[in-house]
PDB file of C-alpha atoms and ligand atoms in Angstrom:
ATOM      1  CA  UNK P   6       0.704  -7.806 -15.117  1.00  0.00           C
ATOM      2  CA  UNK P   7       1.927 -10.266 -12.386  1.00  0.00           C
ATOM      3  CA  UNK P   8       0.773 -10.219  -9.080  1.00  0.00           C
ATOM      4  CA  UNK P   9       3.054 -10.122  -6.195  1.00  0.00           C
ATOM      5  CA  UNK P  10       3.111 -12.654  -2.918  1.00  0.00           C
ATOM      6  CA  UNK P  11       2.817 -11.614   0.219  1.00  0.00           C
ATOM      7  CA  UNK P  12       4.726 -13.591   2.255  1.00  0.00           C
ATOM      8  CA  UNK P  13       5.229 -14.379   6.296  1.00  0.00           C
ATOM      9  CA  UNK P  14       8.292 -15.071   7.431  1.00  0.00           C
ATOM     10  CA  UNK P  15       8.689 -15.876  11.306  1.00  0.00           C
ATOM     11  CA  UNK P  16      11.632 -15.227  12.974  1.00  0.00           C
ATOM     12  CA  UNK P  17      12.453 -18.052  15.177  1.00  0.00           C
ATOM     13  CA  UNK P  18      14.994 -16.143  17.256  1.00  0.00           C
ATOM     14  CA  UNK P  19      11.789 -14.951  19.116  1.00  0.00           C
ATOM     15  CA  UNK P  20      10.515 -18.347  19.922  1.00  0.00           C
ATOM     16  CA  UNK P  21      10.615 -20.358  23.304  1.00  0.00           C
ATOM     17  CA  UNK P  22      13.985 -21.912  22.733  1.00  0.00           C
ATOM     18  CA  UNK P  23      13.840 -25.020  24.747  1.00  0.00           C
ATOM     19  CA  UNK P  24      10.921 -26.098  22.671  1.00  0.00           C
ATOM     20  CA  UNK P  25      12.269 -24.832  18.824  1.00  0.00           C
ATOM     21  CA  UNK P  26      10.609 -27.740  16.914  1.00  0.00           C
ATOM     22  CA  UNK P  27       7.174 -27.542  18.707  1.00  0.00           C
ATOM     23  CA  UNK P  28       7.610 -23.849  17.353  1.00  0.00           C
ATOM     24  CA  UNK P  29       8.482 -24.459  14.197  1.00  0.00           C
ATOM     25  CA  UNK P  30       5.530 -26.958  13.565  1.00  0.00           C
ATOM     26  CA  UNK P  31       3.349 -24.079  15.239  1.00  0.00           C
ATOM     27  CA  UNK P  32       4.072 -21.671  13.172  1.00  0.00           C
ATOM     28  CA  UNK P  33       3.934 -23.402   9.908  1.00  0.00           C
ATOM     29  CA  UNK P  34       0.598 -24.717  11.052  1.00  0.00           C
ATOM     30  CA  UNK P  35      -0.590 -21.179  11.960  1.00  0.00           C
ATOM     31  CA  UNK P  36       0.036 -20.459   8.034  1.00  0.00           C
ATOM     32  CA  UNK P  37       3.991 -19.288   7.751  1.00  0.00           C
ATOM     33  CA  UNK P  38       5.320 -18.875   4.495  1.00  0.00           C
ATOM     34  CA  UNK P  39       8.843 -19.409   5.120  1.00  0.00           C
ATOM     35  CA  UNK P  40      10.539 -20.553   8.651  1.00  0.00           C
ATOM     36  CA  UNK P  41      13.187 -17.398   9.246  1.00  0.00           C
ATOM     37  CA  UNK P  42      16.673 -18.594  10.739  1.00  0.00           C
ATOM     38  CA  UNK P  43      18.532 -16.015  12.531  1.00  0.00           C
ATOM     39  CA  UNK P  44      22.238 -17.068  13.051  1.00  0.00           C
ATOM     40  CA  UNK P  45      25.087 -15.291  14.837  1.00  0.00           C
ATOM     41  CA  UNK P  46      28.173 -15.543  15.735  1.00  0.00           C
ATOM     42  CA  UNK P  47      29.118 -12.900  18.637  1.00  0.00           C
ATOM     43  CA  UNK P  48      31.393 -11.312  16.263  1.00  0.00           C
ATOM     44  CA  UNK P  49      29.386 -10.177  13.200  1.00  0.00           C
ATOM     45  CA  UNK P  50      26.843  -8.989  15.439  1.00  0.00           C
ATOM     46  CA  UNK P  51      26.514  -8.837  19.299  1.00  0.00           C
ATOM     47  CA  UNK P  52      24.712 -11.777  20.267  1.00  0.00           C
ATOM     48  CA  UNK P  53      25.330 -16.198  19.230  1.00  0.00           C
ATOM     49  CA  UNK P  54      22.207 -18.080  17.996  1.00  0.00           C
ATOM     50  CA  UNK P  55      22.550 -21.589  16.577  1.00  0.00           C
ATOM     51  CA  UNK P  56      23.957 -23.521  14.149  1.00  0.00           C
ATOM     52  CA  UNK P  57      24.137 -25.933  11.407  1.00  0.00           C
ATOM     53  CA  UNK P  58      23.026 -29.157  13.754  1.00  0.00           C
ATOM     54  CA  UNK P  59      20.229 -26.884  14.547  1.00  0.00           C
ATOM     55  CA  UNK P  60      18.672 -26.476  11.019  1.00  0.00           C
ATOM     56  CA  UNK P  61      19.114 -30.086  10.529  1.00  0.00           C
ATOM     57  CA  UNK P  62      17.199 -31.208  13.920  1.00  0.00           C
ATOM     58  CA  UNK P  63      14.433 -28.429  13.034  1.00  0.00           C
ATOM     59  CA  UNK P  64      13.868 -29.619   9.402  1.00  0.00           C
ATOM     60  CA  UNK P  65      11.033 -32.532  10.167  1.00  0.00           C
ATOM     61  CA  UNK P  66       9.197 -29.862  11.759  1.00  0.00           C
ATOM     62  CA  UNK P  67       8.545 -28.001   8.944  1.00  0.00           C
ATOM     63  CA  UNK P  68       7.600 -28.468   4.893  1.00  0.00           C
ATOM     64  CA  UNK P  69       7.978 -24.914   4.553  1.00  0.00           C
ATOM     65  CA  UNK P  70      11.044 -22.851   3.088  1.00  0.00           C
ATOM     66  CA  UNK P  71      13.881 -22.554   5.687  1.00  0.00           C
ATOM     67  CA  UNK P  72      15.063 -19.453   5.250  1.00  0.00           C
ATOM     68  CA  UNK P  73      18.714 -19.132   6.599  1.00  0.00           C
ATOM     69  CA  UNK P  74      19.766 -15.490   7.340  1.00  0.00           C
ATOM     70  CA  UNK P  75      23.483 -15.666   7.926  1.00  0.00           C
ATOM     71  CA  UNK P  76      24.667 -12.999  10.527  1.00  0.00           C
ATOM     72  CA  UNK P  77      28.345 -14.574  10.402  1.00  0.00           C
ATOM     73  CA  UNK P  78      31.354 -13.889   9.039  1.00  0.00           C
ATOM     74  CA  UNK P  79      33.439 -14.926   7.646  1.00  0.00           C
ATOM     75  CA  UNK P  80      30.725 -16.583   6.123  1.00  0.00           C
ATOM     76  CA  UNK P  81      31.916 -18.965   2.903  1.00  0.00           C
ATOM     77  CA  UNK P  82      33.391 -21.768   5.268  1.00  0.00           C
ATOM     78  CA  UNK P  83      30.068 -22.235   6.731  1.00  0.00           C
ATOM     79  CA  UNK P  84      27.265 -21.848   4.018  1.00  0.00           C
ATOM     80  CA  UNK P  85      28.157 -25.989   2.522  1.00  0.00           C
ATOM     81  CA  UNK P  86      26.730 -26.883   5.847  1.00  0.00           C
ATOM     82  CA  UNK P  87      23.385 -24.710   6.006  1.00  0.00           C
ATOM     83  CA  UNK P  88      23.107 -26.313   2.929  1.00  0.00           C
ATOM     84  CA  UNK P  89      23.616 -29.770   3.772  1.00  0.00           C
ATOM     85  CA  UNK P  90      21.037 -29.377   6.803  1.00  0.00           C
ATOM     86  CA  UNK P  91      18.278 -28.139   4.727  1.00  0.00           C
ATOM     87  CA  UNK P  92      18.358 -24.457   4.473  1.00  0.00           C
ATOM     88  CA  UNK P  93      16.364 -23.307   0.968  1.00  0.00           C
ATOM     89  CA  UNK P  94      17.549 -19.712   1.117  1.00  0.00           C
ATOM     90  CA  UNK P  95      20.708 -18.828   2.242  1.00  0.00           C
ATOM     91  CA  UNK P  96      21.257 -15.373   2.795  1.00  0.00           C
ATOM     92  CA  UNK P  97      24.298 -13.554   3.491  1.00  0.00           C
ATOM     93  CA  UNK P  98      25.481 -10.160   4.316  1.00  0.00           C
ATOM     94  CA  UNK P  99      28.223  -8.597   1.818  1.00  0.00           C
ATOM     95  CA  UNK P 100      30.443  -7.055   4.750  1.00  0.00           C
ATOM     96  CA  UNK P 101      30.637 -10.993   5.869  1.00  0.00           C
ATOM     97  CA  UNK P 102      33.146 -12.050   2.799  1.00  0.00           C
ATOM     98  CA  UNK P 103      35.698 -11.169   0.307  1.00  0.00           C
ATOM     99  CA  UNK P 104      33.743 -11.882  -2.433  1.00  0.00           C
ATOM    100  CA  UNK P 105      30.038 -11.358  -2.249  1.00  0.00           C
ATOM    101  CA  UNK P 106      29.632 -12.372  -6.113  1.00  0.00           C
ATOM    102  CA  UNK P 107      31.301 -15.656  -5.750  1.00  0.00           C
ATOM    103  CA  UNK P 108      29.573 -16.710  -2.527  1.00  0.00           C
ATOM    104  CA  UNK P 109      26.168 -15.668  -3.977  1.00  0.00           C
ATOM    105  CA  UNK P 110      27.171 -18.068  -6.793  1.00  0.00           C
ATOM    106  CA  UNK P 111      28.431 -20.672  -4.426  1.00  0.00           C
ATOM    107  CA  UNK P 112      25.096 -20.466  -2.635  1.00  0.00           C
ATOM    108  CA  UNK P 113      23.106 -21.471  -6.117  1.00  0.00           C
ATOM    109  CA  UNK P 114      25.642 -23.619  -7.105  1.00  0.00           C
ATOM    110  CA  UNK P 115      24.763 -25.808  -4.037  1.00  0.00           C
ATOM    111  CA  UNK P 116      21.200 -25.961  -5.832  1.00  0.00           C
ATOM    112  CA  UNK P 117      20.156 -23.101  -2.937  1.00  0.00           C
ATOM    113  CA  UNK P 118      18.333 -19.836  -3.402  1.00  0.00           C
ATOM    114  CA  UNK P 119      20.558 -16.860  -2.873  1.00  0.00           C
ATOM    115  CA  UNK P 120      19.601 -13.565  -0.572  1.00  0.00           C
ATOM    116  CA  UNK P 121      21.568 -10.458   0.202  1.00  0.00           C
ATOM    117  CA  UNK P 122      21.233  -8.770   3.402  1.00  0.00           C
ATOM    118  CA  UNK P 123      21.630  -4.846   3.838  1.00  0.00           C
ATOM    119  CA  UNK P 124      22.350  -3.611   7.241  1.00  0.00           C
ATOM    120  CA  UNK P 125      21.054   0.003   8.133  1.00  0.00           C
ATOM    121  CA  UNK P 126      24.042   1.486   7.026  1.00  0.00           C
ATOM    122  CA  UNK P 127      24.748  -0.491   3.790  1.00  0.00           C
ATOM    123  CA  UNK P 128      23.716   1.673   0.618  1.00  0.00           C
ATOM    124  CA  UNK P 129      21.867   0.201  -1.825  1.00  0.00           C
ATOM    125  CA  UNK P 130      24.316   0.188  -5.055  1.00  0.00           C
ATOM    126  CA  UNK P 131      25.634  -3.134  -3.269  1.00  0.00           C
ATOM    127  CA  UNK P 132      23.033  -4.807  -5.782  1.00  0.00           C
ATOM    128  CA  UNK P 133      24.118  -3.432  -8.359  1.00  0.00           C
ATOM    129  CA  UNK P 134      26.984  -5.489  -9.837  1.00  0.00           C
ATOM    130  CA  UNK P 135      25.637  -9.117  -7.872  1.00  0.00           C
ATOM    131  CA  UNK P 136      21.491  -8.705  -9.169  1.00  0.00           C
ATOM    132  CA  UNK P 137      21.795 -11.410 -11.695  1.00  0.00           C
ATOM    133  CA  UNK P 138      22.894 -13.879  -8.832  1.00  0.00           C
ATOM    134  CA  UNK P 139      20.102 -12.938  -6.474  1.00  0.00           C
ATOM    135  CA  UNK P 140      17.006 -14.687  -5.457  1.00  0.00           C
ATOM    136  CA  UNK P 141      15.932 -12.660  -2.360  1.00  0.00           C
ATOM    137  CA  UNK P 142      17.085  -9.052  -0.878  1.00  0.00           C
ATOM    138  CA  UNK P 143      16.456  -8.558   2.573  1.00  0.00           C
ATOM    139  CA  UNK P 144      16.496  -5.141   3.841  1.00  0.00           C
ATOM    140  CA  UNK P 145      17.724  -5.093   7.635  1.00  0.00           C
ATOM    141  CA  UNK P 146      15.081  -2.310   9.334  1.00  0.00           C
ATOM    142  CA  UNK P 147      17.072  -2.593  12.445  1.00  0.00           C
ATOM    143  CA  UNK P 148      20.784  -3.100  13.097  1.00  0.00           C
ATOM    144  CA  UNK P 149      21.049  -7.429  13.244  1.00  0.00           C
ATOM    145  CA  UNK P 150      21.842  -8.741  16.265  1.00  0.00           C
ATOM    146  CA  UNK P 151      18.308  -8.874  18.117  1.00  0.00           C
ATOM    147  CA  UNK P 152      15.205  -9.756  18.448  1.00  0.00           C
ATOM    148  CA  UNK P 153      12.378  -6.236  19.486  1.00  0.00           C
ATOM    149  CA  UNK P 154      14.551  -3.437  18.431  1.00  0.00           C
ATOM    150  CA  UNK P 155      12.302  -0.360  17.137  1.00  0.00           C
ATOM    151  CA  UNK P 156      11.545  -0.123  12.897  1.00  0.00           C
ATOM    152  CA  UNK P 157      14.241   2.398  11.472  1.00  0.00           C
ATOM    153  CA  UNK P 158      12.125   4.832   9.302  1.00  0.00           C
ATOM    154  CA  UNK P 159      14.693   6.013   7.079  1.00  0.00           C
ATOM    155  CA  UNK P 160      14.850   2.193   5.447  1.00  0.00           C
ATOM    156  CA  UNK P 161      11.554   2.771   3.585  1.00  0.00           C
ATOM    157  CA  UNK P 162      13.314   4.973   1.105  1.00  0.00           C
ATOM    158  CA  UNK P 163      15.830   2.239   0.366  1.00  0.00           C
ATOM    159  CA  UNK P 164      12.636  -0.718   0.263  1.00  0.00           C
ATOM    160  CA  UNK P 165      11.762   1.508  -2.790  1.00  0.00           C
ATOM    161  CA  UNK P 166      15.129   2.301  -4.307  1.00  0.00           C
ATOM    162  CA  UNK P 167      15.610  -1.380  -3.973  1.00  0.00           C
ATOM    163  CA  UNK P 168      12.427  -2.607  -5.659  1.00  0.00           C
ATOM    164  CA  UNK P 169      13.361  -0.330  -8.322  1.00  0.00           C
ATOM    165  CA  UNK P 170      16.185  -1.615  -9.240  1.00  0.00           C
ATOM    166  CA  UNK P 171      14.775  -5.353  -8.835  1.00  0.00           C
ATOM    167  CA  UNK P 172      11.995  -3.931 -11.974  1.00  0.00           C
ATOM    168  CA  UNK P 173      10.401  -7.481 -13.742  1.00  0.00           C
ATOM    169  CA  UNK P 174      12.970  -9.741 -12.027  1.00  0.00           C
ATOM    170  CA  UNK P 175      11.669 -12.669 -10.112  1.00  0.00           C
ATOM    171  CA  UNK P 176      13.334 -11.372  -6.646  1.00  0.00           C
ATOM    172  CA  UNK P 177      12.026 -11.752  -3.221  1.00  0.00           C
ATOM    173  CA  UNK P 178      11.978  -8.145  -1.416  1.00  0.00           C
ATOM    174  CA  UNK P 179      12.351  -9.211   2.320  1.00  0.00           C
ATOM    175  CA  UNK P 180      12.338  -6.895   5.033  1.00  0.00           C
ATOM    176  CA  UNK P 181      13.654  -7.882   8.958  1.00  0.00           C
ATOM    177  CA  UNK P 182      13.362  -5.973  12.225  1.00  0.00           C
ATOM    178  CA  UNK P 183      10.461  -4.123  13.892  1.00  0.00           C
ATOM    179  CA  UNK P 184       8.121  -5.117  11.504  1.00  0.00           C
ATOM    180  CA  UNK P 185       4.039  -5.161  13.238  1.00  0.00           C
ATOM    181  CA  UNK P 186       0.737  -4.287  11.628  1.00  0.00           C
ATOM    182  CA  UNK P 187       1.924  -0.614  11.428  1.00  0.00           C
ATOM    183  CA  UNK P 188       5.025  -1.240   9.783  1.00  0.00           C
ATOM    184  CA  UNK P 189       3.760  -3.971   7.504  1.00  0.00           C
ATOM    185  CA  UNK P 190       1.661  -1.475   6.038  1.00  0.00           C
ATOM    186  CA  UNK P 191       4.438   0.889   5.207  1.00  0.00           C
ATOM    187  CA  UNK P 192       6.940  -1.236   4.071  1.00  0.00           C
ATOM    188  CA  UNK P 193       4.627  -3.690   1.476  1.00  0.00           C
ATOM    189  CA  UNK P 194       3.514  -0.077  -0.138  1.00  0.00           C
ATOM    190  CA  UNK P 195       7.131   0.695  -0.549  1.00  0.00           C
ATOM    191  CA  UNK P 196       7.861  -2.555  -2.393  1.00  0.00           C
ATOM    192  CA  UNK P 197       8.489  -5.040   0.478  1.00  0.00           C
ATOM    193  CA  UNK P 198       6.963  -8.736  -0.151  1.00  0.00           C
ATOM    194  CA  UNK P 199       8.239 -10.832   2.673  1.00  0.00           C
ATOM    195  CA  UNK P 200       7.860  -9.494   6.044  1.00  0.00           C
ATOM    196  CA  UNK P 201      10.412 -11.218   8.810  1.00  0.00           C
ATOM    197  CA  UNK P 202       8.803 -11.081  11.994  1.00  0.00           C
ATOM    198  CA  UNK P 203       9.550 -12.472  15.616  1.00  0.00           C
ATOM    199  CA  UNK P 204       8.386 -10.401  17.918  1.00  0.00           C
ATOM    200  CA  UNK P 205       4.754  -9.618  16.645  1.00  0.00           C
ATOM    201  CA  UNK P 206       4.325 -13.707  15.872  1.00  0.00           C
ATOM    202  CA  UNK P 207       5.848 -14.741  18.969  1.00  0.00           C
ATOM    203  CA  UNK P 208       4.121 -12.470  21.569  1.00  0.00           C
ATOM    204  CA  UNK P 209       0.970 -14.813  22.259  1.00  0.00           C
ATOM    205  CA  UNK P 210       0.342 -18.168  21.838  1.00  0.00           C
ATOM    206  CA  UNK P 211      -2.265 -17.049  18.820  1.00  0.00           C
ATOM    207  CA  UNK P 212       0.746 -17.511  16.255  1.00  0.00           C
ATOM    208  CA  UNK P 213      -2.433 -18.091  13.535  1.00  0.00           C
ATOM    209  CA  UNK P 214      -3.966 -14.399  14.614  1.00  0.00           C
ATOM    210  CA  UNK P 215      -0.877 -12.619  14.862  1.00  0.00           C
ATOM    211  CA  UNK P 216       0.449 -14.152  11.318  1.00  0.00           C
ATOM    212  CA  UNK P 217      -3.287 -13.376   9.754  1.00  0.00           C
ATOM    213  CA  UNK P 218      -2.660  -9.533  11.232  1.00  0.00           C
ATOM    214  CA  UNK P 219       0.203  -8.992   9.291  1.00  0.00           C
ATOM    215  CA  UNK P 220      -0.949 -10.194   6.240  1.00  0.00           C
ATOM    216  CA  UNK P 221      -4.019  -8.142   6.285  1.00  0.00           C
ATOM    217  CA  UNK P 222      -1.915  -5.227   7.145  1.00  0.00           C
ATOM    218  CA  UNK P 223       0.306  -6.025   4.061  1.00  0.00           C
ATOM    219  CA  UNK P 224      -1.019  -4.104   0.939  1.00  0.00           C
ATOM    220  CA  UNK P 225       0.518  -5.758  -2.107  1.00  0.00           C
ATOM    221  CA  UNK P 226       0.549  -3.925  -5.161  1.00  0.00           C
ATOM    222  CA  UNK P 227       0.047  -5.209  -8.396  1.00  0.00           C
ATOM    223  CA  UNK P 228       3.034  -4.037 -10.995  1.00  0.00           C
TER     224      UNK P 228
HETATM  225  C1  DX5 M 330      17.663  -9.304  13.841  1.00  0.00           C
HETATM  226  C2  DX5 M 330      17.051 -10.492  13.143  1.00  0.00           C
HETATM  227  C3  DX5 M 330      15.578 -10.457  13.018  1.00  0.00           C
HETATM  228  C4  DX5 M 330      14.811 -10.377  14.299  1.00  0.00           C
HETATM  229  C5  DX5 M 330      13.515  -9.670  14.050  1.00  0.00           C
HETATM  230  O1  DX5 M 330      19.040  -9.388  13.729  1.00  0.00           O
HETATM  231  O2  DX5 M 330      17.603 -10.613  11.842  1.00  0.00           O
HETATM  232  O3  DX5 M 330      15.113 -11.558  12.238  1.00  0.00           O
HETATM  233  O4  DX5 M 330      14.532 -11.619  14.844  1.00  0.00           O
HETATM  234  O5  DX5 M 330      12.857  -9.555  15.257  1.00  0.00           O
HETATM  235  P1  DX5 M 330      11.658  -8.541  15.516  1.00  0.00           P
HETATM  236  O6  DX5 M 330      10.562  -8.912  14.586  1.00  0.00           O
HETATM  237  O7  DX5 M 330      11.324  -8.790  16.934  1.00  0.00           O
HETATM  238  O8  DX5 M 330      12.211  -7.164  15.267  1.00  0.00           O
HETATM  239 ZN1   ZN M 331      16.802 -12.140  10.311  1.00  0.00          ZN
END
C-alpha cells in the first residue's frame, strides 16, 4: 500500500507581476509544494508570459520545486535554458515538437524531471508509447493560455483513464485550470495529486488560507 501526496502547486501567472519574487517567497512560505511556471509564447497559445531570465531571477526566492510548464513551441530549442535557470520539472506539451519521446528524454537527460501536458482536446493514448520517460502528467482542465477560465467537466473522465494507465508507477498526476475547493474535490477522487492553482491562491493576500483550503478539499486515496 503506498500512500499518495497531495500536492499544491501555485500558478504564478496569477500573481502581482511587478513584485514576482516577493510572491514566490509568499507562497512557498504559505506552504506551496511546488512553484508553477506558466510560459507562453503568443503562438502556442494566445497570450506571452516570461522567460528563461525569469526562472533564473525567481530561483533565490524559493527552495521549493520549480515547476516549468512549457506552453511554447517549438519547444526543444528552449528547454537547455529552463534547465540551466533552475527549473526541476520541465513539462512540455506533445503538439509543441516533432518528437515528444526524444524531448521527454532530453528533459531527463539534463538531470530534470519530465511532465507531459494534455490540452482539452488531446486524448489520452498520447501516454501510451512515452510512459516510461515520464515523471509528471498534467492534465490541462481548461484550454492553456490563461489565468480564471471555468473547470472543463468532461476532463475528470480522462484524470481517471490517465491514473489508470499510470497503475504502481511513481508519476505525478497534475491537474491545471479552474481548479478551487469544489474542483479539488472532484479531481483528487478521480486520481489527480497535484492541483495547479492561480486564481484560488492568488485572490487574497491569505495565500496560507487559500493553499490550506485546497488541501483540505483534496481527498487522497490510498491505492
Ligand atoms: C493556463 C495555465 C494555468 C493557469 C491556471 O494556461 O496553465 O496554470 O494559471 O489558472 P487558474 O487556477 O486561475 O485557472
Ligand atoms: Zn500551467
Amino acid at each position: 500500500m503506498t500512500k499518495k501526496t497531495l500536492k499544491i502547486a501555485p500558478s504564478i501567472l496569477s500573481a502581482d507581476f511587478a513584485r514576482l519574487g516577493d510572491e514566490v517567497q509568499a507562497i512557498t512560505k504559505a506552504g506551496a509544494d511546488f512553484i508553477h511556471v506558466d510560459v507562453m509564447d503568443g503562438h502556442f497559445v494566445p497570450n506571452i508570459t516570461l522567460g528563461p531570465s525569469f526562472v533564473k531571477a525567481l530561483r533565490p526566492f524559493s527552495d521549493k520545486p520549480f515547476d516549468v510548464h512549457l506552453m511554447i513551441s517549438p519547444v526543444d530549442f528552449y528547454i537547455e535554458d529552463f534547465a540551466k535557470s533552475g527549473a526541476d520539472i520541465i513539462t512540455v506539451h506533445p503538439e509543441a515538437g516533432p518528437h515528444i519521446h526524444r524531448t521527454l528524454n532530453f528533459i531527463r537527460s539534463l538531470g530534470k524531471k519530465a511532465g507531459l501536458a494534455l490540452n482539452p482536446g488531446t486524448p489520452p493514448d498520447v501516454i501510451d508509447c512515452v510512459i516510461e520517460s515520464v515523471d509528471l502528467i498534467l492534465v490541462m482542465t481548461v484550454n492553456p493560455g490563461f489565468g480564471g477560465q471555468k473547470f472543463i467537466p468532461s476532463m475528470l473522465e480522462k484524470i481517471k483513464r490517465v491514473r489508470d494507465k499510470i497503475g504502481s508507477r511513481s508519476i505525478d498526476l497534475e491537474v491545471d485550470g479552474g481548479i478551487d475547493s469544489e474542483t479539488a474535490k472532484k479531481v483528487t477522487e478521480c486520481g489527480a495529486n497535484v492541483l495547479v492553482a492561480g486564481t484560488a491562491i492568488f485572490k487574497n493576500a491569505d495565500y496560507g488560507k487559500n493553499i490550506s483550503l485546497l488541501r483540505q478539499a483534496g481527498i487522497i486515496h490510498e491505492n
